[in-house]
Amino acid sequence: AVDGRIDGLRIDHPDGLADPAAYFRRLQQRYAEMAGLPEPKPGDEDTRPEMPLYVVVEKIVAPHEQVPRDWAVHGTTGYRYANVVNGVFVDGSSRNRLDRAWRAFVRDEAEDFEHLSWHCRHVVMDGTLAGELTVLSNTLLRLAREDRRTRDFTLNILRAALAEVVASFPVYRTYIVDKPSRQDRKYIDWAIGQARRRSVAADASVFDFLRRVLLGRPLVGAPAGLGERYRRFAQRLQQYTAPVVAKGIEDTALYRHQRLISLNDVGGEPDDFGISVAAFHAINRERQLERPAAMLATSTHDAKRSEDVRLRIDVISEMPAAWRLTVRRWSRLARSHKRTVDGERAPSRTDEYLLYQTLVGSLPTGELSDAAVADYTERVQAAMLKSVRESKLITSWMNPHPAYEAALQSFIAALLAPRDNNLILSDLQTTVGLVAWYGALNGLSLAALKGFSPGVPDYYQGHEAIELSLVDPDNRRPVDFDRRRAMLKDAQQTAASETPVAARVDTLRLWLAGAPDGRAKFWVNWCALQLRMRHGPMLEIADYLPLEVVGSRADHVLAFARRDGAQWLVVVATRLPASLGLAVGDPPIGAIWDDTRIIWPAGGSAAAAAPESLTDGVTGREHLAQTPLLLADLLRDFPVALLEGAAASGLLHIGAAPPG
């Protein structure tokens, strides 16, 4: 709060709690008591609780999962949103072509992610979490022996079946307290069904027994109190499934599967290859209805790659054929830098493929001094070392392989050596120059979408502008605040009320031409925050309206409106810029949009309250809110637009510049 008191909390790792719902309920009650407020009413499976204190939780939510309705929290810290909005910039139509390019390069090292995630959970249960599995299995054996009809199950049978069920869980955990919720039952049934199918040689009755235990439903005639003991076991197990998923997928599988590593971030699902515009709208509308005050993240301290690195790598999905030829060429140029370790060429094909994507995503553009190259080389070496140890394929934290790690480090150093005859570095810089341009355009759109999607945008340190950071500790380096202060000053001067629109547009064209340096992204983020500051109360309750886009370039546009009564905010963003057919440095503005247009909502209250005009908070230009809205006009100067306006019955915002 302004006076220095805490008025909101972020709760990390709630899945480690035995009863998260009770904890959040007590938290809200204690806050209300301290603040002198009435005791908040609790919720249940169908009713939301009252929440006087703003609370968000750091929890990974699967695409098919909902945060339990009885949790007295406003939402999550935004990992799900980070993956959804990133997916908008992945060309889903290229999945099969990019899959073939990846498999052709890594050969027999490729694994399907579904099988890989299952296998890696078993790796964790056989390793670091084996002791807890043994304890749980012994407890399960004692439960089985309490009923004569389940006494024949041996410890080995129960352990194997339990491990299979845990490896098949579709979410981090259930949240059983007194009894399973509808969502809990669904996930238990799914895990049991998958485990049964994967264990065709096992006695199917052991999975029937496990299902009864997890649902707290003993057989008729079972000893008294057995149902309660079943329930206690289920509660204990659900605190085991969460770390198994975290260590098996987040800390292992996502480091092994390298088809497109921009999809491999915390909470990500590499098989969700791109998010359609329709899906993005549906997810936004659901959040508006269910958790409208949830946080929206795009980069975090947990991110394996910053948003800007991911947005660059997304561009690969738009050019799968060129990418296949490029990595093949780099591999030929680099093969003399490999070493032989344990009879195999090092680094492995998988680690080499990971490295090339890492370099494309993070190599700074332009001329680099020897000192800058040395610093960057060390950063990449550290990120790659962490990646190969986390993958646990050839080396690991528990059992390092010094010879392999040395071969990997020398390979990276050779690729990045600043010498005149380093053909691969020269080739790499050329490719990065191309990808960085399109990735920077993606960054402008991401800033616009994040600024007005339902929720509360969160900006990780330094990411207001372009920040090409890798996995921690690289993403915790000091932020260049002096540079950002200079950007802020430039933004304020450009938006000053006395600055003519033409002069503003000239400045924006200059920033756009140098988009990879981050000034253009900083400008969009700043404009979005100015509009949010002015329209904060409206955005807390505004409807979310997907806007229909038609025309020859419709697939390259995402547009939506936020509306409350007569007040409107409209977001128009470019997507998939590399496949628009424009050369590097040629921005997607003006005539490139041809006949592409936005259809204003027809019928109902939205049409009745349509604004008369819209003012773009980015360029300062005013546009008639006609039907249709032509993209060639809306995006005549810049690839995104943040428009505000009001119906005739309300206030019409004509001022071109947001307040400085």
XYZ file of C-alpha atoms in Angstrom:
660
model
C 0.000 0.000 0.000
C 1.009 3.656 -0.322
C 1.663 3.917 3.414
C 4.034 0.932 3.357
C 1.717 -1.726 4.771
C 1.346 -5.088 3.032
C -2.002 -5.352 1.240
C -1.424 -8.518 -0.753
C 0.447 -11.820 -0.505
C 2.073 -14.239 -2.915
C 2.112 -17.781 -1.515
C 4.740 -20.073 -3.023
C 4.395 -23.854 -3.316
C 0.908 -24.320 -1.814
C 0.910 -27.893 -3.133
C 3.200 -28.754 -0.227
C 0.431 -27.989 2.277
C -1.706 -30.803 3.666
C -4.862 -28.667 3.374
C -4.295 -25.540 1.226
C -7.971 -24.529 1.356
C -7.945 -24.381 5.160
C -4.713 -22.399 5.165
C -6.093 -19.760 2.778
C -9.332 -19.605 4.749
C -7.437 -18.954 8.000
C -5.279 -16.374 6.249
C -8.305 -14.388 5.092
C -9.973 -14.698 8.485
C -6.883 -13.449 10.305
C -6.521 -10.520 7.927
C -10.168 -9.572 8.392
C -9.730 -9.752 12.156
C -6.627 -7.527 12.089
C -8.275 -5.059 9.700
C -11.462 -4.858 11.744
C -13.574 -6.345 8.951
C -16.472 -8.811 9.222
C -15.410 -12.449 9.179
C -15.309 -13.553 5.510
C -17.693 -16.282 4.454
C -15.974 -19.525 3.372
C -16.655 -21.161 0.036
C -17.279 -24.711 -1.069
C -17.017 -26.739 -4.245
C -19.633 -24.550 -5.940
C -19.419 -21.215 -4.091
C -16.560 -18.757 -3.983
C -15.285 -17.573 -0.593
C -15.080 -13.927 0.415
C -11.532 -12.561 0.077
C -10.729 -9.249 1.774
C -6.972 -9.812 1.292
C -5.429 -10.057 -2.193
C -3.699 -13.463 -2.393
C -2.165 -15.251 -5.369
C -0.492 -18.652 -5.355
C 2.519 -19.961 -7.213
C 0.917 -23.101 -8.585
C 1.259 -24.851 -11.912
C -2.201 -25.464 -13.330
C -2.661 -27.973 -16.151
C -4.690 -26.867 -19.198
C -7.565 -29.107 -18.077
C -7.372 -28.105 -14.399
C -9.107 -25.435 -12.325
C -7.828 -23.919 -9.097
C -10.297 -25.325 -6.512
C -13.226 -22.949 -6.092
C -13.093 -23.059 -2.296
C -9.553 -21.651 -2.197
C -9.720 -18.101 -0.842
C -7.240 -16.803 -3.426
C -7.589 -14.470 -6.385
C -5.701 -16.785 -8.725
C -2.222 -17.986 -9.567
C 0.980 -16.061 -10.221
C 0.542 -16.580 -13.946
C 2.619 -19.496 -15.214
C -0.330 -20.784 -17.196
C -0.820 -17.404 -18.856
C 2.874 -17.256 -19.772
C 2.519 -20.458 -21.783
C -0.828 -19.493 -23.311
C 0.275 -16.089 -24.588
C 3.581 -17.508 -25.846
C 1.634 -20.148 -27.764
C -0.095 -17.439 -29.820
C 3.259 -16.802 -31.530
C 3.889 -20.445 -32.437
C 2.699 -21.569 -35.868
C 0.745 -24.703 -34.989
C 0.516 -25.762 -38.633
C 4.262 -26.470 -38.700
C 4.236 -29.063 -35.938
C 4.778 -32.102 -38.163
C 7.461 -30.413 -40.267
C 9.383 -29.227 -37.238
C 8.960 -32.646 -35.645
C 10.581 -34.232 -38.699
C 13.429 -31.686 -38.620
C 14.080 -32.452 -34.944
C 13.952 -36.217 -35.395
C 16.184 -36.065 -38.459
C 18.802 -34.226 -36.419
C 18.738 -36.086 -33.081
C 17.861 -39.454 -34.688
C 17.248 -42.209 -32.118
C 17.640 -39.753 -29.237
C 14.113 -38.386 -29.902
C 11.283 -39.402 -27.561
C 7.595 -38.501 -27.600
C 6.884 -36.146 -24.727
C 3.957 -38.132 -23.300
C 6.115 -41.229 -22.919
C 9.051 -39.149 -21.757
C 7.112 -37.447 -18.955
C 5.822 -40.833 -17.766
C 9.309 -42.350 -17.889
C 10.952 -39.408 -16.070
C 8.493 -39.655 -13.195
C 9.561 -43.267 -12.795
C 13.206 -42.120 -12.880
C 12.500 -39.808 -9.947
C 10.564 -42.457 -8.003
C 13.405 -44.923 -8.549
C 15.949 -42.330 -7.407
C 15.621 -39.298 -5.160
C 12.034 -40.035 -4.066
C 12.362 -43.821 -3.723
C 12.347 -43.755 0.076
C 8.962 -42.065 0.342
C 7.522 -44.504 -2.217
C 8.703 -47.362 -0.019
C 6.999 -45.841 3.038
C 3.755 -45.332 1.117
C 3.880 -48.863 -0.278
C 4.326 -50.364 3.172
C 1.415 -48.318 4.458
C -0.662 -49.549 1.532
C 0.324 -53.142 2.348
C -0.950 -52.731 5.910
C -4.236 -51.354 4.572
C -4.564 -54.302 2.196
C -4.059 -56.770 5.041
C -6.901 -55.259 7.056
C -9.481 -56.826 4.706
C -9.346 -60.556 3.944
C -10.396 -59.854 0.346
C -7.244 -57.792 -0.359
C -4.689 -59.682 1.720
C -3.137 -61.487 -1.229
C -1.494 -58.345 -2.647
C 2.268 -58.441 -2.043
C 4.469 -55.453 -1.318
C 6.080 -55.661 -4.762
C 2.711 -55.753 -6.536
C 1.415 -52.801 -4.541
C 4.597 -50.774 -5.005
C 4.599 -51.320 -8.762
C 0.919 -50.449 -9.086
C 1.244 -47.365 -6.880
C 4.240 -46.103 -8.862
C 2.297 -46.577 -12.095
C -0.657 -44.597 -10.782
C 1.595 -41.759 -9.590
C 3.393 -41.693 -12.955
C 0.025 -41.406 -14.701
C -1.398 -38.496 -12.699
C -2.626 -35.759 -15.085
C -2.108 -32.966 -12.506
C 0.302 -32.221 -9.694
C -2.045 -33.471 -6.982
C -5.553 -33.843 -5.648
C -6.855 -31.874 -2.645
C -8.780 -34.426 -0.620
C -9.722 -33.391 2.927
C -13.011 -34.980 3.975
C -13.847 -36.523 0.624
C -12.738 -36.168 -3.000
C -14.236 -33.329 -5.012
C -15.652 -33.903 -8.499
C -12.341 -32.724 -9.944
C -10.369 -35.024 -7.616
C -12.471 -38.040 -8.647
C -11.938 -37.259 -12.299
C -8.156 -37.151 -11.932
C -8.029 -40.300 -9.805
C -10.120 -42.201 -12.333
C -7.884 -40.957 -15.149
C -4.683 -42.023 -13.361
C -6.092 -45.436 -12.460
C -7.312 -45.990 -16.023
C -3.967 -45.020 -17.566
C -2.034 -47.160 -15.090
C -4.282 -50.138 -15.787
C -3.729 -49.822 -19.547
C 0.040 -49.530 -19.143
C 0.174 -52.602 -16.885
C -1.622 -55.182 -18.998
C 0.306 -58.038 -17.371
C -0.658 -57.001 -13.832
C -3.673 -58.225 -11.889
C -6.373 -55.646 -12.641
C -7.839 -56.069 -9.163
C -4.891 -54.242 -7.606
C -5.965 -51.088 -9.463
C -9.535 -51.571 -8.260
C -8.149 -51.717 -4.733
C -6.054 -48.584 -5.266
C -9.053 -46.685 -6.627
C -11.116 -47.599 -3.552
C -8.301 -46.447 -1.280
C -7.847 -43.096 -3.036
C -11.590 -42.439 -3.064
C -12.004 -43.605 0.536
C -14.494 -46.348 -0.382
C -13.763 -49.739 1.252
C -15.611 -52.850 0.165
C -18.945 -53.536 1.852
C -18.329 -55.341 5.124
C -14.822 -53.946 5.611
C -13.521 -53.441 9.173
C -14.739 -50.372 11.001
C -12.646 -47.262 10.463
C -10.939 -48.576 7.319
C -12.485 -45.811 5.204
C -10.895 -43.183 7.457
C -7.510 -44.899 7.147
C -7.939 -44.994 3.371
C -8.595 -41.262 3.426
C -5.467 -40.535 5.463
C -3.410 -42.536 2.968
C -4.894 -40.582 0.054
C -4.045 -37.315 1.803
C -0.473 -38.456 2.287
C -0.128 -39.678 -1.279
C -1.273 -36.371 -2.761
C 1.697 -34.669 -1.103
C 3.914 -37.192 -2.905
C 2.486 -36.887 -6.413
C 3.289 -33.143 -6.528
C 7.091 -33.420 -6.087
C 7.164 -36.429 -8.414
C 5.564 -34.364 -11.181
C 7.741 -31.341 -10.408
C 11.004 -33.267 -10.428
C 9.991 -35.652 -13.182
C 8.640 -33.120 -15.670
C 9.826 -29.612 -14.747
C 13.308 -30.738 -13.694
C 13.881 -33.678 -16.042
C 11.581 -34.254 -19.025
C 11.506 -30.620 -20.135
C 15.306 -30.739 -20.328
C 15.259 -33.836 -22.543
C 12.666 -32.928 -25.168
C 14.113 -30.366 -27.582
C 11.716 -30.097 -30.554
C 10.932 -26.424 -29.835
C 12.329 -25.328 -26.501
C 10.211 -22.173 -26.229
C 7.391 -24.574 -25.223
C 9.485 -26.200 -22.489
C 9.045 -23.669 -19.713
C 7.642 -24.018 -16.232
C 4.065 -25.274 -16.517
C 4.531 -25.810 -20.257
C 3.362 -28.714 -22.367
C 5.514 -29.265 -25.490
C 2.709 -31.229 -27.144
C 0.493 -28.111 -26.964
C 2.179 -26.879 -30.126
C 0.787 -23.379 -30.434
C -2.418 -21.766 -29.183
C -5.070 -20.730 -31.696
C -6.621 -17.281 -31.538
C -9.960 -18.872 -30.653
C -8.357 -20.824 -27.787
C -6.625 -17.696 -26.511
C -9.958 -15.873 -26.414
C -11.673 -18.800 -24.685
C -8.979 -18.989 -21.986
C -9.132 -15.223 -21.430
C -12.907 -15.290 -21.109
C -12.741 -18.164 -18.638
C -10.218 -16.263 -16.500
C -12.441 -13.182 -16.626
C -15.301 -15.242 -15.248
C -13.403 -17.423 -12.768
C -10.352 -15.491 -11.539
C -10.428 -11.923 -12.953
C -7.721 -10.694 -10.554
C -5.202 -13.481 -11.233
C -1.655 -12.429 -12.053
C -0.425 -12.473 -15.656
C 3.216 -13.495 -15.980
C 5.387 -13.759 -19.062
C 8.810 -14.107 -17.390
C 9.545 -15.196 -13.816
C 12.443 -16.178 -11.566
C 11.576 -19.797 -12.428
C 11.591 -19.327 -16.207
C 14.036 -21.500 -18.103
C 14.190 -18.756 -20.748
C 12.976 -15.168 -20.682
C 9.920 -14.151 -22.688
C 12.114 -12.507 -25.328
C 14.276 -15.600 -25.781
C 11.129 -17.684 -26.187
C 9.591 -15.240 -28.651
C 12.702 -15.488 -30.808
C 12.645 -19.284 -30.705
C 8.936 -19.229 -31.603
C 9.969 -17.771 -34.965
C 11.560 -21.140 -35.826
C 8.027 -22.553 -36.054
C 7.366 -20.204 -38.969
C 10.355 -21.435 -40.978
C 10.751 -25.190 -40.334
C 12.307 -25.996 -43.721
C 14.924 -23.257 -43.431
C 15.627 -24.270 -39.849
C 16.227 -27.886 -40.837
C 18.821 -26.819 -43.403
C 20.391 -24.306 -41.026
C 21.057 -26.690 -38.132
C 22.346 -29.297 -40.560
C 24.804 -26.711 -41.937
C 25.912 -25.617 -38.464
C 26.454 -29.215 -37.403
C 28.712 -29.829 -40.413
C 30.713 -26.688 -39.673
C 31.037 -27.587 -36.007
C 31.766 -31.303 -36.167
C 35.545 -30.803 -35.887
C 34.984 -29.202 -32.470
C 33.411 -32.339 -30.980
C 35.339 -34.761 -28.784
C 35.016 -38.494 -28.275
C 33.857 -39.421 -24.772
C 33.177 -43.037 -23.799
C 33.249 -44.008 -27.451
C 30.562 -41.449 -28.437
C 30.809 -38.029 -30.034
C 30.226 -35.247 -27.518
C 28.094 -33.289 -27.097
C 25.174 -35.561 -27.964
C 22.868 -34.745 -30.863
C 20.114 -33.747 -28.416
C 22.359 -31.357 -26.504
C 23.689 -29.917 -29.751
C 20.128 -29.254 -30.956
C 19.329 -27.591 -27.629
C 22.428 -25.416 -27.941
C 21.559 -24.133 -31.416
C 18.097 -23.043 -30.269
C 19.603 -21.445 -27.163
C 22.026 -19.421 -29.276
C 19.323 -18.297 -31.699
C 17.173 -17.206 -28.777
C 19.789 -15.354 -26.758
C 22.752 -14.157 -28.867
C 22.897 -10.338 -28.804
C 22.588 -8.663 -32.197
C 25.179 -6.377 -33.771
C 28.928 -6.224 -33.287
C 30.215 -7.726 -30.044
C 33.465 -6.879 -28.318
C 35.772 -9.688 -27.219
C 34.734 -9.006 -23.624
C 31.041 -9.219 -24.530
C 31.602 -12.507 -26.371
C 33.505 -13.922 -23.396
C 30.727 -12.921 -21.002
C 28.040 -14.370 -23.263
C 30.007 -17.608 -23.710
C 30.202 -18.078 -19.952
C 26.463 -17.474 -19.609
C 25.617 -20.051 -22.291
C 28.057 -22.567 -20.819
C 26.426 -22.209 -17.403
C 22.899 -22.568 -18.818
C 23.845 -25.611 -20.897
C 25.643 -27.240 -17.972
C 22.535 -26.879 -15.838
C 20.369 -28.239 -18.663
C 22.426 -31.381 -19.264
C 22.701 -32.091 -15.549
C 18.961 -31.663 -15.061
C 18.254 -34.012 -17.978
C 20.162 -36.781 -16.123
C 20.974 -38.574 -19.364
C 24.785 -38.432 -19.489
C 25.661 -36.307 -16.477
C 23.758 -35.095 -13.416
C 24.090 -33.140 -10.197
C 24.344 -36.386 -8.233
C 26.793 -38.080 -10.588
C 28.654 -35.545 -12.766
C 30.514 -36.714 -15.876
C 33.524 -34.339 -16.014
C 34.776 -35.507 -19.419
C 31.399 -34.994 -21.105
C 30.880 -31.632 -19.444
C 34.353 -30.486 -20.536
C 33.597 -31.541 -24.116
C 30.361 -29.564 -24.054
C 32.027 -26.451 -22.658
C 34.852 -26.544 -25.218
C 32.316 -27.053 -28.027
C 30.424 -23.916 -26.972
C 33.631 -21.916 -26.669
C 34.737 -22.997 -30.152
C 31.407 -22.026 -31.728
C 31.532 -18.552 -30.198
C 35.262 -17.868 -30.547
C 35.689 -14.322 -31.991
C 38.123 -15.134 -34.780
C 38.016 -14.194 -38.469
C 37.772 -17.785 -39.721
C 34.921 -18.808 -37.409
C 32.379 -19.496 -40.136
C 29.724 -20.830 -37.795
C 29.712 -17.671 -35.645
C 29.331 -15.522 -38.749
C 26.519 -17.751 -40.015
C 24.914 -17.759 -36.579
C 24.950 -13.958 -36.372
C 23.273 -13.698 -39.771
C 20.479 -16.048 -38.698
C 20.090 -14.330 -35.346
C 19.754 -10.961 -37.080
C 16.748 -12.300 -38.951
C 15.122 -14.130 -36.048
C 15.726 -11.256 -33.606
C 13.752 -8.854 -35.819
C 10.679 -11.052 -35.902
C 11.081 -11.962 -32.237
C 11.121 -8.268 -31.346
C 7.873 -7.770 -33.287
C 6.397 -10.637 -31.278
C 7.466 -8.785 -28.141
C 5.424 -5.720 -29.093
C 2.308 -7.838 -29.459
C 2.940 -9.773 -26.260
C 3.191 -6.465 -24.365
C -0.141 -5.312 -25.799
C -1.955 -8.597 -25.087
C -0.598 -8.873 -21.564
C -1.518 -5.281 -20.764
C -5.246 -5.839 -21.264
C -5.946 -9.544 -20.873
C -8.173 -10.210 -17.837
C -5.950 -10.213 -14.793
C -3.126 -8.201 -13.238
C 0.039 -7.944 -15.384
C 3.301 -8.769 -13.625
C 6.624 -7.516 -14.995
C 9.703 -9.472 -13.998
C 12.844 -7.451 -13.353
C 14.135 -5.777 -16.491
C 11.594 -7.281 -18.863
C 9.841 -3.989 -19.609
C 12.362 -3.885 -22.454
C 13.992 -6.808 -24.269
C 15.890 -9.029 -21.849
C 17.645 -12.101 -23.281
C 18.198 -14.087 -20.103
C 18.477 -17.835 -19.662
C 17.774 -20.204 -16.765
C 18.677 -19.088 -13.238
C 20.995 -17.725 -12.070
C 21.302 -15.955 -15.429
C 17.827 -14.423 -15.050
C 18.837 -12.902 -11.708
C 21.668 -10.738 -13.022
C 21.585 -7.013 -12.098
C 19.144 -4.954 -14.164
C 20.482 -2.027 -16.178
C 18.239 0.549 -14.557
C 20.114 3.498 -16.030
C 19.156 2.382 -19.509
C 15.544 1.902 -18.481
C 15.429 5.323 -16.850
C 16.616 6.794 -20.134
C 13.895 4.865 -21.979
C 11.295 6.130 -19.528
C 12.399 9.715 -20.038
C 12.205 9.282 -23.830
C 8.731 7.761 -23.520
C 7.460 10.603 -21.371
C 8.847 13.212 -23.756
C 7.360 11.449 -26.773
C 3.925 11.272 -25.135
C 3.940 14.860 -23.879
C 0.751 16.743 -24.752
C 2.636 19.356 -26.751
C 4.245 16.728 -29.014
C 2.429 16.669 -32.388
C 1.116 13.290 -33.531
C 3.346 13.451 -36.617
C 6.432 13.943 -34.449
C 5.406 11.055 -32.198
C 4.927 8.789 -35.210
C 8.364 9.725 -36.552
C 9.920 8.721 -33.234
C 7.994 5.453 -33.180
C 9.135 4.609 -36.704
C 12.728 5.108 -35.526
C 12.216 2.852 -32.507
C 10.436 0.290 -34.647
C 13.325 0.163 -37.122
C 15.597 -0.741 -34.209
C 13.040 -2.992 -32.477
C 15.624 -5.574 -31.278
C 17.168 -2.932 -28.991
C 14.034 -2.933 -26.817
C 12.903 0.699 -27.030
C 9.773 -0.149 -29.002
C 8.784 -2.875 -26.531
C 9.381 -0.523 -23.608
C 7.117 2.044 -25.294
C 4.233 -0.417 -25.720
C 4.529 -1.601 -22.127
C 4.590 1.992 -20.887
C 1.572 2.980 -22.993
C -0.351 -0.057 -21.756
C 0.378 0.830 -18.139
C -0.700 4.446 -18.672
C -4.016 3.235 -20.049
C -4.418 0.715 -17.229
C -3.773 3.471 -14.690
C -6.485 5.598 -16.272
C -8.980 2.752 -16.703
C -8.160 0.607 -13.668
C -11.649 0.513 -12.122
C -13.182 -0.265 -15.519
C -10.801 -3.154 -16.195
C -11.692 -4.808 -12.882
C -15.246 -5.415 -14.127
C -15.028 -5.014 -17.921
C -16.364 -7.661 -20.275
C -13.965 -9.476 -22.560
C -15.094 -9.421 -26.198
C -13.199 -11.341 -28.894
C -13.217 -9.365 -32.134
C -13.658 -11.125 -35.463
C -10.916 -10.515 -38.025
C -11.446 -11.313 -41.726
C -9.451 -10.839 -44.891
C -6.297 -12.148 -46.539
C -4.082 -11.537 -43.467
C -6.611 -12.462 -40.787
C -4.454 -15.293 -39.417
C -1.812 -12.729 -38.492
C -4.033 -10.613 -36.238
C -5.406 -11.027 -32.739
C -7.946 -8.458 -31.541
C -10.201 -8.126 -28.542
C -12.070 -5.451 -26.625
C -12.612 -4.734 -22.947
C -15.915 -2.972 -22.354
C -17.835 -1.631 -19.409
C -21.005 0.201 -20.391
C -20.046 3.000 -22.772
C -16.293 2.663 -22.121
C -14.139 0.680 -24.560
C -10.515 -0.444 -24.806
C -9.534 -2.304 -27.974
C -6.304 -4.264 -28.484
C -5.021 -5.115 -31.965
C -1.828 -7.183 -32.213
C 0.212 -8.734 -35.013
C 1.185 -12.412 -34.814
C 3.348 -14.772 -36.902
C 5.197 -11.862 -38.575
C 7.904 -13.976 -40.214
C 5.377 -15.660 -42.530
C 3.899 -12.363 -43.722
C 6.529 -12.327 -46.476
C 8.250 -9.125 -45.381
C 11.991 -8.622 -45.351
C 13.904 -8.000 -42.143
C 13.488 -4.362 -41.168
C 10.277 -3.972 -43.159
C 7.559 -3.631 -40.470
C 4.054 -5.112 -40.862
C 2.263 -1.783 -41.199
C 0.060 -0.023 -43.733
C -0.629 -1.608 -47.118
C 0.650 -5.056 -46.107
C -2.719 -5.612 -44.420
C -4.590 -5.328 -47.730
C -8.300 -6.096 -47.136
C -7.865 -7.401 -43.566
C -10.404 -5.854 -41.236
C -12.038 -6.140 -37.844
C -15.777 -6.686 -37.721
C -17.415 -4.709 -34.935
C -19.759 -6.795 -32.741
C -23.239 -6.966 -34.259
C -26.404 -7.187 -32.187
C -26.888 -7.030 -28.451
C -25.592 -4.483 -25.985
C -22.085 -4.436 -27.481
C -23.354 -3.100 -30.793
C -25.705 -0.631 -29.112
C -22.868 0.868 -27.079
C -20.231 0.964 -29.834
C -17.931 4.002 -29.592
C -18.016 6.769 -32.201
C -14.235 7.068 -32.405
C -11.127 5.404 -31.028
C -7.831 7.032 -30.061
C -4.674 4.947 -30.248
C -2.631 5.241 -27.066
C 0.446 4.062 -29.004
C 0.503 6.497 -31.930
C -1.926 9.180 -30.739
C -3.982 8.908 -33.929
C -7.769 9.069 -33.822
C -9.836 6.584 -35.843
C -13.520 6.455 -36.609
C -15.037 3.358 -35.006
C -16.635 2.347 -38.266
C -17.552 -1.135 -39.438
C -15.330 -2.653 -40.548
C -12.117 -1.373 -38.947
C -9.427 -1.568 -41.617
C -6.070 -2.865 -40.413
C -4.279 -0.823 -43.062
C -5.583 2.245 -41.208
C -5.345 1.043 -37.596
C -1.806 -0.268 -38.111
C -0.606 2.311 -40.605
C 2.339 3.338 -38.377
C 2.909 0.567 -35.820
C 2.257 -3.220 -35.603
C 0.020 -2.965 -32.511
C -2.745 -0.611 -31.418
C -4.174 0.167 -27.976
C -7.412 2.024 -28.621
C -9.738 3.793 -26.201
C -13.106 5.358 -26.773
C -16.649 5.699 -25.528
C -20.155 5.485 -26.887
C -22.052 8.709 -27.503
C -23.759 8.319 -24.145
C -20.440 8.269 -22.332
C -17.204 10.196 -22.173
C -15.210 10.203 -25.403
C -11.442 10.185 -24.821
C -9.972 12.415 -27.496
C -6.670 13.379 -25.852
C -3.929 11.820 -27.966
C -1.344 11.409 -25.268
C -1.557 9.469 -22.011
C -0.405 11.531 -19.042
C 3.355 11.606 -18.579
